[in-house]
CSV table of C-alpha atoms and ligand atoms in Angstrom, one decimal:
chain,number,residue,atom,x,y,z
Z,1,MET,CA,-4.8,-25.8,5.5
Z,2,GLU,CA,-2.6,-27.3,3.1
Z,3,LYS,CA,0.1,-24.7,1.8
Z,4,PRO,CA,0.7,-23.9,-1.7
Z,5,ASP,CA,3.8,-24.4,-3.5
Z,6,TRP,CA,4.3,-20.6,-2.7
Z,7,ASP,CA,7.3,-20.5,-5.4
Z,8,LYS,CA,5.0,-21.8,-7.9
Z,9,ILE,CA,1.5,-20.4,-7.6
Z,10,SER,CA,0.3,-18.3,-10.6
Z,11,PHE,CA,-2.0,-15.2,-10.8
Z,12,ALA,CA,-5.0,-17.6,-10.4
Z,13,TYR,CA,-7.8,-18.6,-7.6
Z,14,LEU,CA,-7.2,-20.6,-5.0
Z,15,LYS,CA,-9.6,-21.3,-2.5
Z,16,THR,CA,-8.7,-19.8,1.1
Z,17,GLY,CA,-11.0,-19.0,4.1
Z,18,PRO,CA,-13.6,-16.7,5.2
Z,19,ASN,CA,-15.2,-13.6,2.8
Z,20,ALA,CA,-16.3,-10.5,4.2
Z,21,ARG,CA,-19.8,-9.8,2.8
Z,22,CYS,CA,-22.1,-6.1,3.7
Z,23,TYR,CA,-25.5,-6.1,2.4
Z,24,TYR,CA,-26.9,-2.6,1.5
Z,25,ARG,CA,-31.1,-2.9,1.9
Z,26,ASP,CA,-33.5,0.0,2.4
Z,27,GLY,CA,-31.4,2.5,2.1
Z,28,LYS,CA,-28.9,1.5,4.5
Z,29,TRP,CA,-26.0,-0.8,5.0
Z,30,ASN,CA,-26.3,-3.9,7.1
Z,31,GLU,CA,-23.7,-5.3,9.5
Z,32,LEU,CA,-20.4,-6.8,7.9
Z,33,GLU,CA,-20.6,-10.6,8.2
Z,34,PHE,CA,-17.8,-13.4,7.2
Z,35,THR,CA,-18.5,-16.9,5.5
Z,36,ASP,CA,-16.8,-19.8,4.1
Z,37,SER,CA,-18.6,-20.4,1.4
Z,38,GLU,CA,-17.7,-19.0,-2.1
Z,39,TYR,CA,-21.0,-19.0,-3.4
Z,40,ILE,CA,-23.3,-15.9,-3.8
Z,41,ASN,CA,-27.2,-16.0,-3.9
Z,42,LEU,CA,-28.1,-14.0,-6.6
Z,43,HIS,CA,-31.6,-12.7,-8.0
Z,44,MET,CA,-31.7,-13.8,-11.5
Z,45,ALA,CA,-32.6,-10.8,-12.3
Z,46,SER,CA,-29.9,-8.7,-10.2
Z,47,THR,CA,-28.4,-5.5,-12.0
Z,48,CYS,CA,-25.1,-6.7,-12.3
Z,49,LEU,CA,-26.0,-10.1,-14.3
Z,50,HIS,CA,-28.1,-8.0,-16.7
Z,51,TYR,CA,-26.7,-4.1,-16.7
Z,52,GLY,CA,-23.2,-4.3,-15.4
Z,53,GLN,CA,-23.5,-3.0,-12.0
Z,54,GLU,CA,-20.4,-4.4,-10.8
Z,55,VAL,CA,-17.0,-2.6,-9.3
Z,56,PHE,CA,-14.2,-4.2,-8.2
Z,57,GLU,CA,-10.6,-3.4,-6.6
Z,58,GLY,CA,-7.7,-5.0,-6.6
Z,59,LEU,CA,-5.2,-4.3,-3.5
Z,60,LYS,CA,-2.3,-6.9,-2.2
Z,61,ALA,CA,-0.7,-7.9,1.2
Z,62,TYR,CA,2.6,-8.3,1.4
Z,63,ARG,CA,4.8,-10.6,4.1
Z,64,GLY,CA,7.9,-8.8,5.0
Z,65,LYS,CA,11.4,-10.0,5.9
Z,66,ASP,CA,9.6,-8.9,10.2
Z,67,ASN,CA,6.9,-11.5,9.6
Z,68,LYS,CA,4.3,-8.5,9.7
Z,69,ILE,CA,1.6,-8.2,7.1
Z,70,ARG,CA,1.6,-4.8,5.5
Z,71,LEU,CA,-0.9,-3.3,2.8
Z,72,PHE,CA,0.1,-0.6,0.6
Z,73,ARG,CA,-2.4,2.4,0.5
Z,74,TRP,CA,-5.4,0.9,0.6
Z,75,GLU,CA,-7.3,4.3,1.4
Z,76,GLU,CA,-6.7,5.0,-2.2
Z,77,ASN,CA,-9.1,1.7,-3.2
Z,78,ALA,CA,-11.2,2.5,-1.1
Z,79,LYS,CA,-12.1,6.0,-2.2
Z,80,ARG,CA,-11.3,4.6,-6.2
Z,81,MET,CA,-14.2,2.1,-5.4
Z,82,ASN,CA,-16.7,4.8,-4.4
Z,83,ARG,CA,-15.8,6.6,-7.6
Z,84,SER,CA,-16.3,3.5,-9.9
Z,85,GLY,CA,-19.6,3.1,-8.0
Z,86,GLN,CA,-20.5,6.5,-8.2
Z,87,GLY,CA,-19.8,6.5,-11.8
Z,88,ILE,CA,-22.5,3.6,-12.4
Z,89,LEU,CA,-25.2,5.2,-9.8
Z,90,MET,CA,-24.2,2.7,-6.5
Z,91,PRO,CA,-24.5,4.2,-3.1
Z,92,GLU,CA,-21.8,5.4,-1.3
Z,93,LEU,CA,-19.9,2.5,0.4
Z,94,PRO,CA,-18.3,3.5,4.3
Z,95,VAL,CA,-14.6,4.1,3.9
Z,96,ASP,CA,-14.8,2.4,7.6
Z,97,ILE,CA,-16.7,-0.9,5.7
Z,98,PHE,CA,-14.3,-1.1,3.4
Z,99,LYS,CA,-11.4,-1.0,5.8
Z,100,GLU,CA,-12.7,-3.7,8.6
Z,101,ALA,CA,-14.4,-5.9,5.3
Z,102,VAL,CA,-10.5,-5.8,4.3
Z,103,PHE,CA,-8.7,-5.9,7.4
Z,104,LYS,CA,-10.3,-8.2,8.8
Z,105,THR,CA,-10.3,-11.2,6.1
Z,106,VAL,CA,-6.7,-10.5,5.4
Z,107,LYS,CA,-5.9,-11.4,9.0
Z,108,LEU,CA,-8.6,-14.1,9.0
Z,109,ASN,CA,-6.7,-15.6,6.4
Z,110,GLU,CA,-3.1,-14.8,7.7
Z,111,ASP,CA,-2.0,-18.4,6.8
Z,112,TYR,CA,-2.4,-17.6,3.5
Z,113,VAL,CA,0.1,-14.3,2.8
Z,114,PRO,CA,3.3,-16.1,1.4
Z,115,PRO,CA,6.5,-16.1,3.5
Z,116,TYR,CA,8.8,-13.1,2.5
Z,117,GLY,CA,11.2,-13.5,-0.8
Z,118,TYR,CA,8.8,-15.8,-2.8
Z,119,GLY,CA,7.7,-12.9,-5.3
Z,120,ALA,CA,4.4,-13.7,-3.9
Z,121,THR,CA,1.8,-11.9,-2.5
Z,122,LEU,CA,-2.0,-12.4,-1.1
Z,123,TYR,CA,-4.0,-10.4,-3.9
Z,124,ILE,CA,-7.1,-8.9,-2.0
Z,125,ARG,CA,-10.6,-8.3,-4.5
Z,126,PRO,CA,-13.1,-6.5,-3.4
Z,127,LEU,CA,-16.3,-6.8,-4.9
Z,128,TYR,CA,-19.6,-4.5,-5.3
Z,129,ILE,CA,-22.7,-5.7,-6.7
Z,130,GLY,CA,-25.9,-4.7,-7.9
Z,131,LEU,CA,-28.1,-7.4,-6.1
Z,132,GLY,CA,-31.7,-6.5,-6.3
Z,133,PRO,CA,-33.8,-7.3,-9.6
Z,134,GLU,CA,-34.5,-4.7,-12.0
Z,135,VAL,CA,-35.8,-5.5,-15.7
Z,136,GLY,CA,-35.8,-1.6,-16.9
Z,137,VAL,CA,-32.3,-0.1,-17.1
Z,138,LYS,CA,-32.1,1.7,-13.9
Z,139,PRO,CA,-29.6,1.1,-10.6
Z,140,ALA,CA,-30.9,-1.5,-8.2
Z,141,ARG,CA,-32.2,-0.9,-4.6
Z,142,GLU,CA,-30.2,-3.5,-3.4
Z,143,TYR,CA,-26.1,-4.2,-3.2
Z,144,LEU,CA,-23.5,-6.8,-2.0
Z,145,PHE,CA,-20.0,-5.6,-0.9
Z,146,MET,CA,-17.6,-8.5,-0.2
Z,147,VAL,CA,-14.0,-8.9,-0.2
Z,148,PHE,CA,-12.2,-12.2,-0.5
Z,149,VAL,CA,-8.6,-13.0,-0.8
Z,150,THR,CA,-6.3,-15.4,-2.8
Z,151,PRO,CA,-2.6,-15.7,-3.0
Z,152,VAL,CA,-0.7,-14.8,-6.2
Z,153,GLY,CA,2.5,-14.6,-7.6
Z,154,PRO,CA,3.3,-12.5,-10.7
Z,155,TYR,CA,0.5,-11.4,-13.1
Z,156,PHE,CA,3.0,-11.8,-16.4
Z,157,LYS,CA,4.5,-15.1,-16.1
Z,158,ASN,CA,7.9,-14.7,-15.3
Z,159,GLY,CA,7.5,-11.7,-12.8
Z,160,PHE,CA,9.8,-9.0,-13.1
Z,161,MET,CA,10.9,-9.8,-16.8
Z,162,PRO,CA,10.8,-7.7,-20.0
Z,163,VAL,CA,7.4,-8.8,-22.0
Z,164,ASP,CA,6.4,-8.2,-25.6
Z,165,ILE,CA,3.1,-6.6,-26.5
Z,166,MET,CA,0.8,-5.8,-29.0
Z,167,ILE,CA,-0.7,-2.1,-30.0
Z,168,CYS,CA,-4.4,-2.9,-30.2
Z,169,ARG,CA,-6.1,-0.8,-33.3
Z,170,GLU,CA,-9.0,-3.1,-33.7
Z,171,TYR,CA,-10.7,-3.1,-30.4
Z,172,ASP,CA,-11.4,-0.2,-28.1
Z,173,ARG,CA,-11.5,-0.6,-24.4
Z,174,ALA,CA,-13.4,2.1,-23.7
Z,175,ALA,CA,-14.8,5.1,-24.9
Z,176,PRO,CA,-13.8,8.7,-24.5
Z,177,LEU,CA,-16.9,9.6,-22.2
Z,178,GLY,CA,-17.4,6.1,-21.0
Z,179,THR,CA,-16.6,4.2,-18.3
Z,180,GLY,CA,-12.8,3.5,-18.9
Z,181,ALA,CA,-12.0,5.8,-15.4
Z,182,TYR,CA,-13.4,3.4,-13.6
Z,183,LYS,CA,-13.2,-0.2,-12.8
Z,184,VAL,CA,-16.4,-1.7,-13.9
Z,185,GLY,CA,-16.5,-5.2,-15.1
Z,186,GLY,CA,-17.4,-4.1,-18.5
Z,187,ASN,CA,-14.2,-2.5,-19.2
Z,188,TYR,CA,-12.8,-6.2,-18.7
Z,189,ALA,CA,-15.4,-7.8,-21.0
Z,190,ALA,CA,-14.7,-5.1,-23.7
Z,191,SER,CA,-10.8,-6.0,-23.8
Z,192,LEU,CA,-10.9,-10.0,-23.9
Z,193,LYS,CA,-11.1,-10.2,-27.7
Z,194,SER,CA,-7.9,-8.6,-27.6
Z,195,LEU,CA,-6.4,-10.1,-25.3
Z,196,LYS,CA,-6.9,-12.9,-26.7
Z,197,LYS,CA,-5.7,-12.0,-29.8
Z,198,ALA,CA,-2.4,-10.7,-28.3
Z,199,HIS,CA,-2.0,-14.0,-26.6
Z,200,ASP,CA,-2.8,-16.1,-29.7
Z,201,SER,CA,0.1,-14.0,-31.2
Z,202,GLY,CA,2.8,-15.3,-28.4
Z,203,LEU,CA,2.5,-11.8,-26.5
Z,204,SER,CA,1.8,-10.9,-22.8
Z,205,THR,CA,-0.9,-8.4,-23.6
Z,206,SER,CA,-2.4,-5.3,-25.4
Z,207,LEU,CA,-1.9,-1.7,-25.5
Z,208,TYR,CA,-5.0,0.2,-26.1
Z,209,LEU,CA,-4.8,3.7,-28.0
Z,210,ASP,CA,-7.3,6.4,-27.6
Z,211,ALA,CA,-10.6,5.4,-29.2
Z,212,LYS,CA,-11.4,8.3,-31.1
Z,213,GLU,CA,-8.1,9.2,-33.0
Z,214,LYS,CA,-5.7,6.3,-32.5
Z,215,LYS,CA,-2.9,8.5,-32.1
Z,216,TYR,CA,-2.5,8.6,-28.5
Z,217,ILE,CA,-1.2,5.3,-25.9
Z,218,ASP,CA,-4.1,4.5,-23.6
Z,219,GLU,CA,-2.9,1.6,-21.2
Z,220,ALA,CA,-1.4,-1.6,-21.3
Z,221,GLY,CA,-4.2,-4.1,-20.9
Z,222,PRO,CA,-4.9,-4.6,-17.2
Z,223,ALA,CA,-2.0,-1.6,-15.9
Z,224,ASN,CA,-0.7,1.5,-17.2
Z,225,PHE,CA,1.7,2.4,-19.3
Z,226,PHE,CA,4.9,4.8,-18.5
Z,227,ALA,CA,8.4,5.4,-20.3
Z,228,ILE,CA,11.2,6.5,-19.4
Z,229,LYS,CA,13.1,9.3,-21.6
Z,230,GLY,CA,16.6,10.6,-20.4
Z,231,ASN,CA,16.2,11.9,-16.5
Z,232,THR,CA,11.9,11.9,-17.3
Z,233,TYR,CA,9.0,9.9,-16.3
Z,234,ILE,CA,6.6,10.0,-19.0
Z,235,THR,CA,2.9,8.7,-18.5
Z,236,PRO,CA,-0.5,9.2,-20.4
Z,237,ASP,CA,-3.2,11.4,-19.2
Z,238,SER,CA,-6.4,10.2,-20.2
Z,239,LYS,CA,-9.9,10.1,-19.6
Z,240,SER,CA,-10.7,6.9,-20.3
Z,241,ILE,CA,-7.5,4.9,-18.3
Z,242,LEU,CA,-7.7,3.6,-14.8
Z,243,PRO,CA,-6.3,6.0,-12.6
Z,244,SER,CA,-3.8,3.6,-11.1
Z,245,ILE,CA,-2.3,3.7,-7.6
Z,246,THR,CA,1.1,1.9,-8.8
Z,247,ASN,CA,1.7,4.9,-11.4
Z,248,MET,CA,0.7,7.2,-9.0
Z,249,SER,CA,3.5,6.2,-6.4
Z,250,LEU,CA,5.7,5.5,-9.0
Z,251,MET,CA,5.3,9.1,-10.1
Z,252,GLU,CA,6.0,10.4,-6.3
Z,253,LEU,CA,9.2,7.8,-6.4
Z,254,ALA,CA,10.1,9.0,-9.7
Z,255,ALA,CA,10.0,12.8,-8.3
Z,256,ASP,CA,12.1,11.4,-5.3
Z,257,GLU,CA,14.7,10.3,-7.3
Z,258,GLY,CA,15.0,14.0,-8.9
Z,259,MET,CA,13.3,12.8,-12.4
Z,260,LYS,CA,11.0,15.1,-13.9
Z,261,VAL,CA,7.7,13.7,-14.1
Z,262,GLU,CA,5.2,14.5,-17.3
Z,263,ARG,CA,1.7,13.1,-17.0
Z,264,ARG,CA,0.6,14.0,-20.7
Z,265,PRO,CA,-1.3,12.7,-23.9
Z,266,VAL,CA,1.5,10.7,-25.0
Z,267,LEU,CA,1.8,10.0,-29.1
Z,268,VAL,CA,1.9,6.5,-30.5
Z,269,ASP,CA,4.5,8.1,-32.9
Z,270,GLU,CA,6.9,8.9,-29.7
Z,271,LEU,CA,7.2,5.3,-28.9
Z,272,SER,CA,10.2,5.8,-31.1
Z,273,ASP,CA,12.3,8.2,-28.8
Z,274,PHE,CA,12.0,6.6,-25.5
Z,275,ASP,CA,14.4,4.5,-23.5
Z,276,GLU,CA,12.2,2.4,-21.6
Z,277,VAL,CA,8.8,1.1,-21.3
Z,278,GLY,CA,6.8,-0.7,-18.7
Z,279,ALA,CA,3.5,-1.5,-17.5
Z,280,CYS,CA,2.3,-0.6,-13.7
Z,281,GLY,CA,-0.7,-1.5,-11.5
Z,282,THR,CA,-0.6,-3.8,-8.4
Z,283,ALA,CA,-1.2,-7.2,-10.6
Z,284,ALA,CA,1.9,-5.9,-13.0
Z,285,VAL,CA,3.6,-4.5,-10.4
Z,286,ILE,CA,6.3,-3.2,-13.1
Z,287,THR,CA,6.5,-5.0,-16.1
Z,288,PRO,CA,9.4,-3.8,-18.4
Z,289,ILE,CA,8.7,-4.0,-21.8
Z,290,ARG,CA,11.0,-5.4,-24.2
Z,291,LYS,CA,9.1,-4.8,-27.4
Z,292,ILE,CA,5.6,-3.1,-28.7
Z,293,ILE,CA,4.4,-4.8,-32.0
Z,294,ASP,CA,2.5,-2.4,-34.3
Z,295,PRO,CA,0.3,-5.0,-36.7
Z,296,GLU,CA,-0.7,-2.1,-38.8
Z,297,THR,CA,2.8,-0.5,-39.7
Z,298,ASN,CA,4.6,-3.8,-39.1
Z,299,ARG,CA,7.1,-1.9,-36.9
Z,300,ILE,CA,8.7,-3.1,-33.6
Z,301,TYR,CA,9.8,-0.5,-30.9
Z,302,GLU,CA,12.8,-2.5,-29.0
Z,303,TYR,CA,13.5,-1.2,-25.5
Z,304,CYS,CA,15.4,-4.3,-23.8
Z,305,LYS,CA,18.1,-7.1,-25.0
Z,306,GLY,CA,17.1,-10.3,-24.1
Z,307,ASN,CA,16.1,-10.3,-20.1
Z,308,GLU,CA,18.0,-7.4,-19.5
Z,309,VAL,CA,15.7,-4.7,-17.2
Z,310,GLY,CA,16.6,-1.1,-18.2
Z,311,PRO,CA,18.7,1.2,-15.3
Z,312,VAL,CA,15.1,2.9,-14.3
Z,313,CYS,CA,12.4,0.7,-14.7
Z,314,ASN,CA,15.1,-2.1,-12.2
Z,315,LYS,CA,15.5,1.3,-9.7
Z,316,LEU,CA,12.0,2.0,-9.4
Z,317,TYR,CA,10.9,-1.4,-8.9
Z,318,HIS,CA,13.4,-2.2,-5.9
Z,319,LYS,CA,12.1,1.5,-4.4
Z,320,LEU,CA,8.2,0.7,-4.9
Z,321,THR,CA,8.6,-3.2,-3.5
Z,322,ASN,CA,10.8,-2.5,-0.8
Z,323,ILE,CA,8.3,0.3,0.6
Z,324,GLN,CA,5.8,-2.3,0.2
Z,325,THR,CA,7.2,-5.3,1.8
Z,326,GLY,CA,8.7,-2.7,4.9
Z,327,ASP,CA,12.5,-3.4,3.5
Z,328,ASN,CA,12.8,0.0,3.3
Z,329,GLN,CA,12.0,2.9,5.1
Z,330,ASP,CA,8.2,4.3,4.3
Z,331,LYS,CA,9.1,7.8,4.3
Z,332,PHE,CA,5.2,8.6,2.6
Z,333,GLY,CA,3.1,7.0,5.0
Z,334,TRP,CA,1.8,4.6,2.6
Z,335,VAL,CA,1.9,1.3,4.4
Z,336,SER,CA,-0.5,0.2,7.1
Z,337,ILE,CA,0.4,-2.8,9.1
Z,338,ILE,CA,-2.4,-5.5,10.0
Z,339,ASP,CA,-1.9,-6.4,13.7
Q,1,PLP,N1,-5.3,-0.3,-15.2
Q,1,PLP,C1,-6.6,-1.1,-15.6
Q,1,PLP,C2,-7.2,-1.2,-16.5
Q,1,PLP,C3,-6.4,-2.0,-14.6
Q,1,PLP,O1,-7.4,-2.9,-14.5
Q,1,PLP,C4,-5.1,-2.1,-13.8
Q,1,PLP,C5,-5.3,-2.8,-12.2
Q,1,PLP,O2,-6.2,-2.0,-11.4
Q,1,PLP,C6,-4.4,-0.5,-13.5
Q,1,PLP,C7,-4.7,0.1,-14.6
Q,1,PLP,C8,-3.6,-0.3,-12.4
Q,1,PLP,O3,-3.9,0.0,-11.1
Q,1,PLP,P1,-3.6,-0.2,-9.6
Q,1,PLP,O4,-1.9,0.2,-10.2
Q,1,PLP,O5,-3.8,0.5,-9.0
Q,1,PLP,O6,-3.5,-1.7,-9.6
Q,2,COI,C1,-5.2,-5.1,-10.6
Q,2,COI,O1,-3.5,-5.1,-10.6
Q,2,COI,O2,-5.5,-5.4,-9.5
Q,2,COI,C2,-5.9,-5.8,-11.5
Q,2,COI,O3,-6.9,-5.6,-10.8
Q,2,COI,C3,-5.6,-6.2,-12.7
Q,2,COI,C4,-6.5,-7.4,-12.7
Q,2,COI,C5,-7.6,-6.9,-13.6
Q,2,COI,C6,-6.3,-8.7,-12.7
């Protein structure tokens, strides 16, 4: 294989080695298969194409100083994929199939796991889709679960550097009783226009508000939102956001640092009270937020000077990433080594 330039790779698709596939037919899951093909043979009436029967996950494989490859809390991704699948009437995917597909695909692509120290990782994308043909709106009878991997750099261009974002008031990503808490493709389709608007304004992403009242903060593009106020870690409690595994981990790490943790509805009006704010997720890791711009009120909330990251974001970032790479002891039991 031709090695990518590890310090130049961005968050984009690069062809790698084999991907895993497992078909669900006649009410049961078949054997896991591996292929080098990047393509899927789809019926033109597959439910994933018409009625959005599609869920996905995102996790990473990290190379340590000891050259070992580690996964972070993969069981949580398996659980969330099933919660998302159940949310749109897809059959339960056995955790064993998820595990074998993820672990074997990473192992078969180990040359693509970036070396330690480049700020790059192997992104793992499990994908689960309705394959069977239907024209009426109903769940498919056949499904495909697959896993592919691709080496990635930071999601937000400059890595662990503050970004500017924009409050989104024109579009909603998810309805209060809709699919916002599931990782389904439709939520991302609903986010494209606001994302374009943010990018066109030179900003990194948009900050979604609750769709009903536009009073509360939901999440920050493809990442959860958190704020630091004194010794408190604050993050929105909302039924229309994706329950982030990174955020769940940061809440535990903050508590471990002796911080108070509040998961509760967060008012937009509180933005002026916070000392630091950030976006967190597998792709975003912790991305500190420098400025939040509200186009409706023309208010600008500012949290960092230039590229200076706040002390709590900095501490939590290193605490999290040092566990993921194996630099620090994993006292929480979050990491699995791929042999
Ligand atoms: N919110 C959305 C909409 C996402 O797409 C993601 C990424 O998966 C997250 C939050 C962060 O979740 P996690 O930390 O589990 O990657
Ligand atoms: C992730 O953080 O893994 C995500 O899935 C974000 C993605 C939509 C780019």
